[in-house]
N, CA and C of each residue as an Amber inpcrd file, in Angstrom:
protein
   612
 -15.5320000 -15.4400000   4.8830000 -15.1410000 -14.6680000   3.2520000
 -14.2150000 -16.6010000   2.7660000 -15.0210000 -16.6140000   1.3820000
 -14.4040000 -18.0160000   0.7630000 -13.0990000 -18.0070000   0.0860000
 -12.5300000 -18.6570000   0.2890000 -12.0730000 -18.6710000  -0.2360000
 -11.6410000 -20.0860000  -1.1900000 -11.8580000 -19.8230000  -2.4580000
 -11.5350000 -20.8580000  -3.5310000 -10.3780000 -21.6450000  -2.9120000
  -9.4050000 -21.3060000  -2.9200000  -8.1890000 -22.4970000  -3.1810000
  -8.2030000 -23.0040000  -1.6590000  -8.9930000 -23.1910000  -0.0140000
  -9.1180000 -23.1330000   0.7150000 -10.2470000 -24.2940000   0.4210000
 -10.6190000 -25.0750000  -0.3270000 -11.7410000 -26.3380000  -1.2300000
 -10.8580000 -26.7970000  -2.0130000 -10.2630000 -26.1760000  -2.5450000
  -9.1360000 -26.9840000  -3.6250000  -7.9150000 -27.3940000  -3.2330000
  -6.9030000 -26.8720000  -2.3380000  -6.2010000 -27.7400000  -2.2040000
  -5.9840000 -27.7440000  -0.2270000  -7.4470000 -28.0810000   0.4240000
  -7.8470000 -28.1710000   1.5550000  -6.9400000 -27.3970000   2.4270000
  -6.3840000 -25.5580000   2.1960000  -5.6820000 -24.5980000   3.2190000
  -6.9730000 -24.5600000   3.9820000  -6.1320000 -24.6380000   5.2770000
  -7.2260000 -24.0570000   6.0170000  -7.2060000 -22.7490000   7.0770000
  -5.8820000 -21.4250000   6.6190000  -5.6820000 -20.9920000   6.9250000
  -4.6890000 -20.3580000   5.6300000  -5.1250000 -19.4880000   5.2460000
  -3.6050000 -18.1410000   4.3960000  -3.5930000 -16.3640000   4.5630000
  -2.1690000 -16.5190000   4.7850000  -1.6460000 -15.5300000   5.2110000
  -0.9560000 -14.5750000   3.8190000  -1.0610000 -13.4960000   3.8310000
  -0.3170000 -12.3960000   2.6900000  -0.4210000 -11.1930000   3.8940000
   0.8430000 -10.5940000   2.7250000   0.9830000  -8.8660000   2.9270000
   0.2520000  -8.1470000   2.8320000  -0.3390000  -6.8660000   3.1000000
  -0.5940000  -5.7150000   2.1360000   0.1100000  -4.5680000   2.0770000
   1.2700000  -5.0350000   1.7530000   2.2500000  -4.5480000   1.4130000
   1.7180000  -4.9850000  -0.1680000   1.8510000  -5.3540000  -1.2650000
   1.6520000  -6.3890000  -2.0100000  -0.2410000  -5.9570000  -3.2250000
  -0.5940000  -6.5060000  -3.8050000  -1.4870000  -6.8690000  -4.4160000
  -2.7050000  -5.7390000  -3.3920000  -3.4990000  -6.6520000  -2.4290000
  -4.2080000  -5.5510000  -1.4730000  -4.2660000  -4.0950000  -0.8220000
  -2.2960000  -4.4570000  -0.6450000  -2.3510000  -2.8460000   0.0030000
  -2.3160000  -1.6820000  -1.4940000  -2.3710000  -2.1760000  -2.7840000
  -2.3800000  -1.1100000  -3.0410000  -1.1370000  -0.2460000  -3.4990000
  -0.0370000  -0.7080000  -2.8230000   1.0450000   0.2150000  -2.4750000
   0.7940000   1.2720000  -1.8090000  -0.3670000   1.3970000  -1.4280000
  -0.6410000   2.8050000   0.3260000   0.1430000   2.0250000   0.5700000
  -1.0780000   0.9100000   1.3960000  -0.4240000   0.2030000   2.9170000
   0.7040000  -0.0610000   2.6940000   2.0670000   0.9160000   4.5260000
   3.1740000   0.3430000   4.1320000   4.1920000  -0.6260000   5.3860000
   2.5560000  -1.4010000   5.8640000   3.0540000  -2.2240000   6.2500000
   1.8300000  -3.1150000   6.1850000   1.6880000  -4.1150000   7.5650000
   0.5860000  -5.0790000   7.7350000   0.1380000  -5.9290000   6.3660000
  -0.5770000  -6.8620000   7.4490000  -1.0920000  -8.8290000   6.5620000
  -2.9900000  -7.8190000   6.6310000  -2.4780000  -9.8110000   6.9700000
  -4.6360000 -10.0730000   6.6780000  -3.9340000 -11.9850000   6.5310000
  -4.8310000 -12.3160000   7.4890000  -5.5070000 -13.7990000   7.5910000
  -6.4500000 -13.7780000   6.9520000  -7.0070000 -15.1190000   6.1580000
  -8.4200000 -15.5440000   6.3080000  -7.9580000 -17.2980000   6.5600000
  -8.8220000 -17.8950000   6.9540000  -9.6930000 -19.1990000   7.3370000
 -10.2850000 -19.2530000   8.1660000 -10.1500000 -20.5120000   8.9670000
 -10.9050000 -21.3240000   9.5160000 -11.8310000 -19.7780000  10.4320000
 -12.4860000 -20.2720000  10.9070000 -13.2890000 -19.0530000  11.9430000
 -12.2530000 -19.2020000  13.5800000 -12.8370000 -20.6120000  13.3210000
 -11.3240000 -20.8720000  14.9900000 -10.2790000 -20.6240000  15.0500000
  -9.2350000 -20.8650000  13.7570000  -8.1800000 -20.6270000  13.2910000
  -7.2750000 -18.9270000  13.6360000  -9.0560000 -18.1490000  13.2890000
  -8.9620000 -16.8410000  12.8520000  -8.7880000 -16.6800000  14.5060000
  -9.9940000 -16.9330000  15.3080000 -10.0640000 -16.4450000  16.1830000
  -8.0400000 -16.7190000  17.0810000  -7.6970000 -18.1610000  16.9400000
  -6.4640000 -18.9210000  17.5200000  -5.0880000 -17.7030000  16.9780000
  -4.8920000 -16.5300000  15.5670000  -3.7780000 -16.0570000  15.3410000
  -4.6880000 -14.2090000  16.0840000  -5.6840000 -13.8270000  16.0860000
  -6.1560000 -13.3940000  16.4890000  -5.4810000 -13.0730000  17.9990000
  -5.8480000 -14.3290000  18.9330000  -5.3270000 -14.4300000  20.3180000
  -4.1910000 -13.7710000  20.7540000  -3.5550000 -14.5320000  19.4750000
  -2.3150000 -14.0690000  19.8800000  -0.7660000 -13.1010000  19.2930000
  -1.9640000 -12.6910000  18.6800000  -1.2460000 -11.3610000  18.4940000
  -1.5350000 -10.4440000  18.9450000  -2.6040000  -9.6090000  19.4390000
  -2.1270000  -8.9900000  20.3960000  -2.8340000  -9.4390000  22.3920000
  -3.4100000 -10.0780000  22.3320000  -3.5880000 -10.3460000  24.3100000
  -4.3910000 -11.0210000  24.3980000  -4.3500000 -12.4570000  24.7740000
  -5.4790000 -13.3200000  25.6760000  -6.9720000 -12.4830000  25.9950000
  -8.1370000 -12.9440000  25.4140000  -9.8980000 -12.2450000  25.6270000
  -9.5600000 -10.7780000  24.9020000  -8.5300000 -10.5240000  24.3150000
  -8.6840000  -9.4630000  23.7490000  -9.1860000 -10.0180000  22.2720000
  -8.0500000 -10.2940000  21.4240000  -8.3580000 -11.2300000  20.9350000
  -8.6500000  -9.5770000  18.7820000  -9.8340000 -10.1800000  18.4210000
  -9.9950000  -8.9630000  17.3780000 -11.0670000  -7.7050000  17.3920000
 -10.4290000  -8.3660000  18.7800000 -11.8480000  -6.7760000  19.5280000
 -10.6430000  -5.1330000  19.4680000  -9.7410000  -5.6640000  19.5180000
  -7.6830000  -4.7600000  19.8490000  -7.4270000  -4.8740000  18.3370000
  -7.0370000  -5.6830000  17.6670000  -6.2110000  -5.0480000  16.2360000
  -5.1500000  -4.5020000  16.5120000  -4.2950000  -5.2080000  15.0440000
  -3.2280000  -4.2540000  15.5130000  -3.3400000  -3.4350000  14.1620000
  -3.0050000  -2.1320000  14.5530000  -3.5520000  -1.7130000  12.8040000
  -2.6460000  -1.0590000  12.3830000  -1.5520000  -0.6220000  14.3940000
   0.1100000  -0.0070000  13.7250000  -0.5900000   1.4790000  13.2740000
  -2.1030000   1.9520000  13.7200000  -2.2580000   4.0680000  13.3530000
  -2.4910000   3.8130000  11.9920000  -2.1990000   2.8190000  11.1630000
  -2.8160000   2.4610000   9.6810000  -4.5110000   2.5720000   8.9240000
  -4.5770000   2.3490000   9.6110000  -5.8490000   2.2760000   8.9670000
  -6.3430000   2.3450000   7.9640000  -6.6230000   3.6580000   7.9920000
  -6.7480000   4.3880000   6.9440000  -5.9750000   3.9140000   5.2250000
  -4.9900000   4.1990000   5.4890000  -4.0520000   3.6010000   4.1810000
  -3.9530000   2.0810000   4.2240000  -4.8640000   1.5380000   5.5860000
  -5.3650000  -0.2330000   4.9730000  -6.5290000   0.2550000   3.9130000
  -7.4920000   1.1600000   4.2690000  -9.2200000   0.9240000   3.9670000
  -8.4090000   1.9870000   2.0420000  -7.7110000   2.6150000   2.1460000
  -7.3490000   3.0310000   0.9890000  -6.7520000   2.1830000  -0.5520000
  -5.4970000   1.6910000   1.3500000  -5.2450000   0.3930000  -0.2420000
  -6.8740000  -0.7640000  -0.6490000  -7.1140000  -1.3390000  -0.1890000
  -8.0820000  -2.2860000  -0.1980000  -9.1480000  -1.7700000  -1.4880000
  -9.5460000   0.0740000  -1.6900000 -10.4120000   0.0620000  -2.0510000
  -9.4570000   0.6400000  -4.1490000  -8.2630000   1.0660000  -3.4330000
  -7.4060000   1.3150000  -5.1310000  -7.3410000  -0.0980000  -5.1720000
  -7.0400000  -1.3770000  -4.7770000  -6.3690000  -2.3760000  -4.8190000
  -6.7770000  -3.2390000  -6.6830000  -7.8710000  -2.8230000  -6.7020000
  -8.4530000  -3.1720000  -8.4900000  -8.2000000  -2.6770000  -8.9560000
  -7.6000000  -1.5540000  -8.9830000  -7.1150000  -1.4360000 -10.2590000
  -6.0070000  -0.9000000 -10.2680000  -4.9250000  -1.3480000  -9.3420000
  -3.5100000  -1.3220000  -9.5810000  -3.0760000  -2.3050000 -10.1230000
  -3.4730000  -4.2010000  -9.2990000  -4.0360000  -5.4290000 -10.0570000
  -4.2190000  -4.9130000 -10.8600000  -5.2090000  -4.6100000 -11.6870000
  -5.1440000  -4.1460000 -13.9600000  -3.6060000  -4.2770000 -14.2100000
  -3.5770000  -2.9590000 -13.4470000  -2.6320000  -1.7420000 -13.9700000
  -1.0750000  -3.0570000 -14.6350000  -0.8750000  -3.5560000 -13.3880000
  -0.1550000  -4.9340000 -13.0150000   0.4440000  -5.4770000 -14.0330000
  -1.1330000  -6.4640000 -14.2370000  -1.3510000  -7.3500000 -15.1420000
  -1.1400000  -6.1410000 -16.6510000  -1.5450000  -5.3960000 -16.5910000
  -1.4130000  -5.2080000 -17.7950000  -0.1840000  -4.3070000 -18.4000000
   0.8620000  -4.6830000 -18.1250000   2.5030000  -3.7250000 -17.9100000
   2.5670000  -5.1960000 -17.4220000   2.8150000  -6.6340000 -17.4670000
   3.4760000  -7.8240000 -17.4860000   3.3440000  -8.2400000 -18.5510000
   1.6270000  -8.5890000 -19.9540000   1.1140000  -8.1550000 -20.4230000
   2.2820000  -7.4250000 -21.4890000   2.5650000  -6.5670000 -21.4970000
   2.7990000  -5.5940000 -22.2930000   3.8950000  -6.1720000 -22.2600000
   5.5880000  -5.9310000 -20.9250000   6.0720000  -6.3340000 -21.2100000
   6.2330000  -7.8880000 -21.0370000   6.4760000  -8.7210000 -21.5220000
   5.3750000 -10.2500000 -22.3380000   6.0780000 -10.4980000 -23.8700000
   5.2090000  -8.9520000 -23.8920000   4.8230000  -8.9730000 -25.5390000
   6.1580000  -8.5320000 -25.5700000   6.9550000  -7.6210000 -25.9410000
   7.8350000  -6.1030000 -25.6070000   9.1650000  -7.2650000 -25.9700000
   8.6420000  -8.5400000 -25.2230000  10.5930000  -9.3330000 -25.1760000
  10.4900000  -9.9590000 -25.5900000   8.9420000 -10.5030000 -26.0890000
   9.2600000 -12.1360000 -27.2080000   9.9000000 -11.1820000 -28.7700000
   8.7840000 -10.1650000 -28.9510000   8.6080000  -9.0150000 -30.5410000
  10.3530000  -9.2870000 -30.7530000  11.5990000  -9.0020000 -29.2510000
  12.3890000  -8.7270000 -30.0020000  13.6640000  -9.5830000 -29.2950000
  13.1540000 -10.7200000 -29.5960000  13.6170000 -11.6880000 -29.2510000
  14.4920000 -12.4220000 -28.0000000  14.6890000 -12.3520000 -26.8500000
  15.2140000 -12.6350000 -25.8630000  14.4380000 -13.8160000 -25.2740000
  14.8560000 -14.8260000 -25.8750000  14.1620000 -16.1460000 -25.3170000
  12.8210000 -16.4470000 -24.9020000  13.1290000 -17.0930000 -24.3780000
  11.5090000 -17.6830000 -23.2860000  11.2360000 -16.3170000 -22.3960000
   9.7600000 -16.1800000 -22.7630000   9.3220000 -15.3690000 -21.1370000
   7.9440000 -16.0590000 -21.1030000   7.5550000 -16.3650000 -19.4910000
   6.5850000 -17.0950000 -19.1540000   5.7480000 -16.2910000 -18.2650000
   4.4540000 -16.0570000 -18.3540000   3.7430000 -16.3230000 -19.2100000
   2.9920000 -15.7070000 -20.2930000   3.1660000 -16.2090000 -22.0750000
   3.1700000 -15.3160000 -22.9060000   1.7450000 -14.0000000 -22.8120000
   2.0020000 -13.1120000 -23.3360000   1.3790000 -11.9790000 -23.2510000
  -0.5830000 -12.6790000 -24.0460000  -0.9290000 -13.6900000 -24.5660000
  -2.0470000 -14.5000000 -24.7400000  -2.1470000 -15.4730000 -24.1680000
  -1.5020000 -15.7100000 -22.3140000  -1.8520000 -16.8940000 -21.8810000
  -2.8670000 -16.3740000 -20.4470000  -3.5830000 -17.4390000 -19.6160000
  -3.7290000 -16.7890000 -19.1370000  -2.8040000 -16.5130000 -17.5370000
  -3.0990000 -15.6370000 -16.5040000  -2.5010000 -15.2910000 -16.2210000
  -3.2500000 -16.1130000 -14.2880000  -2.1610000 -16.7340000 -14.1150000
  -3.0460000 -16.6060000 -12.4040000  -2.2820000 -15.7890000 -10.5960000
  -1.2980000 -15.0310000 -12.0090000   0.0120000 -13.7270000 -10.1530000
   0.5110000 -13.0440000 -11.2010000   0.9060000 -11.8480000 -10.5160000
   1.4730000 -10.6620000 -10.8610000   3.0210000 -10.8180000 -11.3030000
   3.4820000 -12.4600000 -11.8580000   4.8560000 -12.1920000 -12.3080000
   5.1080000 -13.0980000 -13.2890000   6.1470000 -11.5490000 -14.0810000
   6.3240000 -11.8980000 -15.3700000   7.6480000 -12.9710000 -15.1310000
   8.1860000 -13.5320000 -15.7060000  10.2630000 -14.0720000 -16.1020000
  10.3750000 -14.1050000 -17.0320000  11.6000000 -13.7790000 -17.6630000
  11.8460000 -14.3250000 -19.4290000  13.1280000 -14.4070000 -19.2420000
  13.5170000 -15.2610000 -19.7770000  15.5950000 -15.5560000 -20.2190000
  15.4630000 -14.4590000 -20.8000000  16.4420000 -13.8460000 -20.4120000
  17.1710000 -12.8450000 -21.0550000  18.8830000 -13.5880000 -22.2280000
  19.3210000 -14.8150000 -21.5010000  20.1950000 -15.0360000 -21.6610000
  21.5640000 -15.0260000 -22.3260000  21.6640000 -14.2220000 -21.1740000
  22.7530000 -13.5910000 -21.0930000  23.4940000 -12.2130000 -19.6320000
  24.7640000 -12.5890000 -18.6140000  24.0250000 -12.0670000 -17.9790000
  24.1360000 -10.6090000 -18.3760000  25.1760000  -9.8430000 -19.2040000
  24.9810000  -8.7450000 -19.5860000  23.3000000  -8.3100000 -19.9940000
  23.2120000  -8.7050000 -20.4140000  21.4660000  -8.3640000 -20.5020000
  20.6190000  -8.4090000 -19.6470000  21.1430000  -9.9100000 -18.5950000
  19.9190000  -9.5690000 -16.8780000  20.2580000  -7.7380000 -16.8430000
  22.2740000  -8.2310000 -16.2590000  21.9480000  -6.9050000 -15.5450000
  21.3180000  -5.4530000 -15.6720000  21.8710000  -4.9750000 -17.4820000
  20.6590000  -3.8890000 -18.3310000  19.4540000  -4.2220000 -18.0710000
  19.1700000  -5.4190000 -18.3810000  17.7360000  -4.4370000 -18.6890000
  17.4650000  -4.5880000 -16.3850000  17.3300000  -4.9810000 -15.8610000
  17.5450000  -4.5420000 -13.9520000  17.3150000  -3.4530000 -14.2080000
  19.0980000  -2.8470000 -13.8500000  19.6320000  -1.4340000 -14.4380000
  18.3300000  -0.5600000 -15.2620000  18.2790000  -1.1210000 -16.2090000
  16.9450000   0.0150000 -16.7130000  15.5620000   0.1560000 -15.8770000
  15.5160000  -1.2080000 -15.5540000  14.2190000  -1.5020000 -14.7620000
  14.1360000   0.0880000 -13.5610000  15.3040000   0.0660000 -13.2500000
  14.9940000   1.2530000 -11.4520000  15.6100000   2.2460000 -12.3300000
  15.9100000   2.0100000 -13.4250000  16.2660000   4.2870000 -14.2170000
  14.5700000   4.5720000 -15.1100000  13.7080000   3.5270000 -14.9330000
  12.6950000   3.6800000 -14.8930000  11.1430000   3.8870000 -13.5710000
  12.3210000   3.8480000 -12.8590000  11.9880000   4.0880000 -11.2940000
  11.3000000   5.3550000 -10.5660000   9.5300000   5.4670000 -10.1770000
   9.3580000   6.3940000  -9.9560000  10.5360000   7.3010000  -8.7740000
  10.9770000   6.3730000  -7.6450000  12.2250000   6.2420000  -6.5190000
  13.3350000   5.9290000  -7.3240000  14.3420000   6.6030000  -6.5090000
  15.8840000   6.1910000  -6.1470000  16.0260000   5.9560000  -7.8720000
  15.8100000   6.6790000  -9.0450000  16.0540000   6.5320000 -10.2150000
  17.2760000   6.1210000 -10.2490000  18.2530000   7.2090000  -9.7430000
  19.3540000   7.4310000 -10.0440000  20.8710000   6.2440000  -9.7820000
  20.0710000   5.4860000  -8.6780000  20.7660000   4.7060000  -8.6430000
  20.8540000   3.5740000  -9.3540000  22.1900000   2.2100000  -8.9860000
  22.9320000   1.5230000 -10.3630000  22.7240000   0.4030000  -9.5760000
  21.7640000  -0.7200000  -9.5610000  21.7920000  -1.2930000  -9.0680000
  23.6140000  -2.4320000  -9.9160000  24.2290000  -3.2530000  -8.8140000
  24.8750000  -4.1840000  -9.3980000  24.9840000  -5.6960000  -8.6090000
  25.1550000  -6.9300000 -10.0860000  24.6670000  -8.2500000  -8.2940000
  25.6480000  -8.0700000  -7.6400000  25.5590000  -8.8590000  -6.6810000
  26.4260000  -9.0690000  -5.7850000  25.9550000 -10.4860000  -4.8560000
  26.2660000 -10.2710000  -3.6520000  25.6650000 -12.0140000  -3.0040000
  24.5650000 -11.1920000  -2.1870000  23.5330000 -12.0270000  -1.7640000
  22.3840000 -12.7940000  -1.1470000  21.8980000 -13.4570000  -0.7000000
  21.5330000 -13.0870000   1.1170000  21.7070000 -14.1980000   2.1710000
  20.3990000 -14.9280000   1.9050000  20.3830000 -16.7020000   1.5040000
  19.4080000 -16.5610000   1.0500000  19.3640000 -17.0290000  -0.4110000
  20.7220000 -16.9950000  -0.9520000  20.3690000 -17.3680000  -2.7720000
  21.5960000 -17.7370000  -2.7080000  21.1750000 -18.5610000  -3.4160000
  22.9380000 -19.6460000  -4.2120000  23.6000000 -18.9140000  -5.2190000
  22.9850000 -18.1800000  -5.6740000  23.9670000 -17.7910000  -6.3760000
  23.8410000 -15.5990000  -6.8510000  24.7920000 -15.3490000  -7.2620000
  25.1630000 -13.6530000  -7.2110000  23.6390000 -12.9940000  -7.9460000
  22.6960000 -11.8950000  -7.1670000  21.8100000 -11.3760000  -7.5980000
  21.7570000 -10.3610000  -7.9360000  21.1940000 -10.2120000  -8.8390000
  20.0900000  -8.3990000  -9.0580000  19.4280000  -7.5790000  -8.8450000
  19.1260000  -7.0290000  -8.5700000  17.2210000  -6.0610000  -7.8480000
  17.7940000  -4.7320000  -8.0880000  16.1140000  -4.4500000  -8.6530000
  15.7620000  -2.9120000  -9.0570000  14.1080000  -3.3500000  -8.6300000
  14.1200000  -1.8540000  -7.8540000  12.9150000  -1.4330000  -7.5520000
  12.9440000  -0.2120000  -6.4330000  13.1370000   1.0220000  -7.6200000
  12.3230000   2.3450000  -6.7790000  11.0190000   2.4190000  -5.8840000
  10.9850000   2.0560000  -5.8060000   9.4390000   2.1380000  -5.6410000
   9.3470000   3.1500000  -3.3060000   8.2170000   3.5690000  -3.5920000
   7.9300000   4.5760000  -2.6600000   7.8450000   3.7430000  -1.0530000
   7.0120000   2.3920000  -1.0230000   7.2090000   0.9740000   0.2590000
   7.9320000   0.2200000  -0.0340000   9.3980000   0.6700000   0.9080000
  10.6920000  -0.2370000   0.6210000   9.0730000  -1.7560000   0.7920000
   9.4710000  -2.5460000  -0.1620000   9.7770000  -4.2680000  -0.2080000
   7.5800000  -4.6040000  -1.1870000   7.6830000  -3.3200000  -1.1650000
   6.4700000  -2.8190000  -2.2550000   6.6450000  -3.9680000  -3.3680000
   5.9480000  -5.1260000  -3.9810000   6.6110000  -6.2330000  -5.0710000
   5.0050000  -5.4580000  -5.5870000   4.2320000  -5.1470000  -4.9690000
   3.1080000  -4.0280000  -6.3890000   3.4310000  -3.0510000  -6.5430000
   4.7640000  -2.7180000  -6.2050000   5.1760000  -1.4300000  -7.3440000
   6.0200000  -1.9470000  -8.5880000   6.9750000  -1.5360000  -9.6510000
   7.6880000  -1.9610000 -10.5600000   9.0260000  -2.5530000  -9.8780000
   9.0210000  -3.9160000  -9.8660000  11.3160000  -4.2830000  -9.8700000
  11.0070000  -4.9520000 -10.2580000  12.3180000  -5.5090000  -9.9010000
  12.5130000  -7.1590000 -11.1590000  14.2270000  -7.6240000 -10.6610000
  14.5310000  -8.3770000 -10.1460000  15.2990000  -9.2870000 -10.1980000
  15.7750000 -10.7690000 -10.2090000  16.9700000 -11.2630000 -10.9230000
  17.9070000 -12.5570000 -11.1680000  18.7060000 -12.9770000 -10.7760000
  18.6210000 -14.8120000 -10.8060000  20.0150000 -14.6640000 -10.8680000
  21.4800000 -14.7020000 -11.7870000  22.1060000 -14.5000000 -10.9580000
  23.1660000 -15.0970000 -12.3930000  23.8250000 -16.0730000 -13.1230000
  22.9850000 -16.5270000 -13.4230000  23.2980000 -17.8500000 -13.7980000
  22.0880000 -18.3890000 -14.4260000  22.2550000 -19.2570000 -16.0160000
  21.7350000 -19.0820000 -17.6010000  20.4590000 -20.0660000 -16.7350000
  18.7410000 -19.8540000 -17.5840000  19.0060000 -18.8970000 -18.6290000
  19.4400000 -16.9850000 -18.9970000  19.3980000 -17.1300000 -17.4630000
  19.8360000 -15.1870000 -16.9160000  18.7610000 -14.2560000 -16.5510000
  16.9810000 -15.6990000 -16.0960000  15.7790000 -14.9900000 -15.6520000
  16.1950000 -14.4620000 -14.9730000  15.2740000 -12.7440000 -15.4210000
  14.4560000 -11.6640000 -15.6370000  12.3130000 -12.5220000 -13.8700000
  13.0640000 -12.2020000 -12.7080000  12.0680000 -11.5950000 -12.4410000
  11.3650000 -10.6140000 -12.1650000   9.9730000 -10.2070000 -13.2000000
   9.3990000  -8.8260000 -12.5920000   8.2770000  -8.6110000 -12.0200000
   7.6280000  -8.1530000 -12.0990000   6.0540000  -7.1470000 -11.6620000
   6.4110000  -6.1600000 -11.0540000   4.5910000  -6.2200000 -10.9680000
   4.1490000  -4.6970000 -10.2230000   3.9840000  -3.8020000 -11.2980000
   3.5140000  -2.8880000 -10.7930000   3.3240000  -2.2900000 -12.0490000
   1.5590000  -0.6660000 -11.1700000   2.2260000   0.6800000  -9.9780000
   0.9940000   0.8680000  -9.5320000   0.0040000   1.7050000 -11.0430000
   1.2490000   1.4350000 -11.5740000  -0.4480000   2.6090000 -12.6960000
   0.8290000   1.8400000 -14.4390000  -0.5640000   1.4010000 -15.1040000
   0.2120000   1.3090000 -16.3910000   0.9930000   2.0380000 -17.4000000
   1.1230000   2.8870000 -17.3960000   1.6260000   3.9760000 -17.6260000
   3.2010000   3.8500000 -16.8850000   2.9030000   4.1330000 -15.3280000
   4.7990000   3.9360000 -15.4410000   5.1220000   2.7940000 -15.9290000
   4.5870000   1.9530000 -15.7600000   4.8060000  -0.0910000 -15.7520000
   5.6840000  -0.3390000 -16.7870000   4.6810000   1.0410000 -18.0550000
   5.2460000   0.9820000 -19.8290000   6.6250000   1.2560000 -19.2430000
   6.6650000   2.3790000 -18.7060000   7.4230000   3.3420000 -19.3120000
   8.9080000   2.4830000 -18.6900000   9.1390000   2.4370000 -17.7790000
   9.5960000   1.7390000 -16.7650000  10.7330000  -0.1000000 -18.1910000
   9.8510000  -0.3260000 -18.3510000   9.8760000  -1.5990000 -19.3830000
   9.8600000  -0.8370000 -20.8960000   9.8450000   0.4110000 -21.3840000
  10.8370000   0.8680000 -22.3410000  11.7250000   1.2160000 -22.2720000
  12.3560000   2.0810000 -20.1860000  13.7230000   2.2960000 -20.2010000
  14.7970000   0.8190000 -20.1960000  14.0970000  -0.4800000 -19.5250000
  14.9460000  -1.2030000 -19.7390000  15.0090000  -1.7450000 -21.0520000
  14.8490000  -1.9820000 -21.8140000  15.1530000  -2.0920000 -23.2250000
  15.6190000  -1.5610000 -23.6270000  15.4360000  -0.4190000 -23.4530000
  16.1610000   1.1370000 -24.4130000  17.5290000   0.5970000 -23.8240000
  18.4430000   0.0820000 -22.1140000  19.3680000   0.1380000 -22.2210000
  19.4780000  -1.1350000 -22.0020000  18.3320000  -2.2420000 -22.9670000
  19.7040000  -3.4410000 -23.0390000  20.0130000  -3.4550000 -24.0680000
  19.2390000  -2.6110000 -25.1890000  19.2900000  -2.8790000 -26.7950000
  21.0110000  -1.9660000 -26.8320000  21.3300000  -0.5640000 -25.9020000
  22.6060000   0.1860000 -26.3580000  23.7830000  -0.8190000 -26.5140000
């Protein structure tokens, strides 16, 4: 597999999670490694056992979910991008500060940022995203201290697979300009519904 970013930025090896884009919210664990052949072999030797390497692999008995995730990932990523474009346009129309990227700008990832201007807006928006989640919609996230973060954070994400950020999730630090970082939506319909509920909750 030839990765353009390897040539452009000089990366020898790239590692990522299968709980995100390529796993399509189906794979509950796992990851992938791409890069120079000699480095891939070195990774494989250390991941399993010397002289076994890629011949065995570490699949945690999840190969079926990996294959399903890879098969469904184009559709899921498309839904996610549509959801983020919808979020960007809606927040822009309601005048809640700056959004990045804007709905008609080129995108390089699945993350949408929104400056919600006030602490109350950020909290209500994240709580609304949780209310629109398919799992644990009854949970009400509240801001709190979190390891590794310099400010109090609020996080929302009622996801089928914990930590699968390809599913609809939103978080942000309680500091000006009260930026929310949103991503995901396994389907456009559920992502759109979650955003509409979040905006409605913020407008109450």
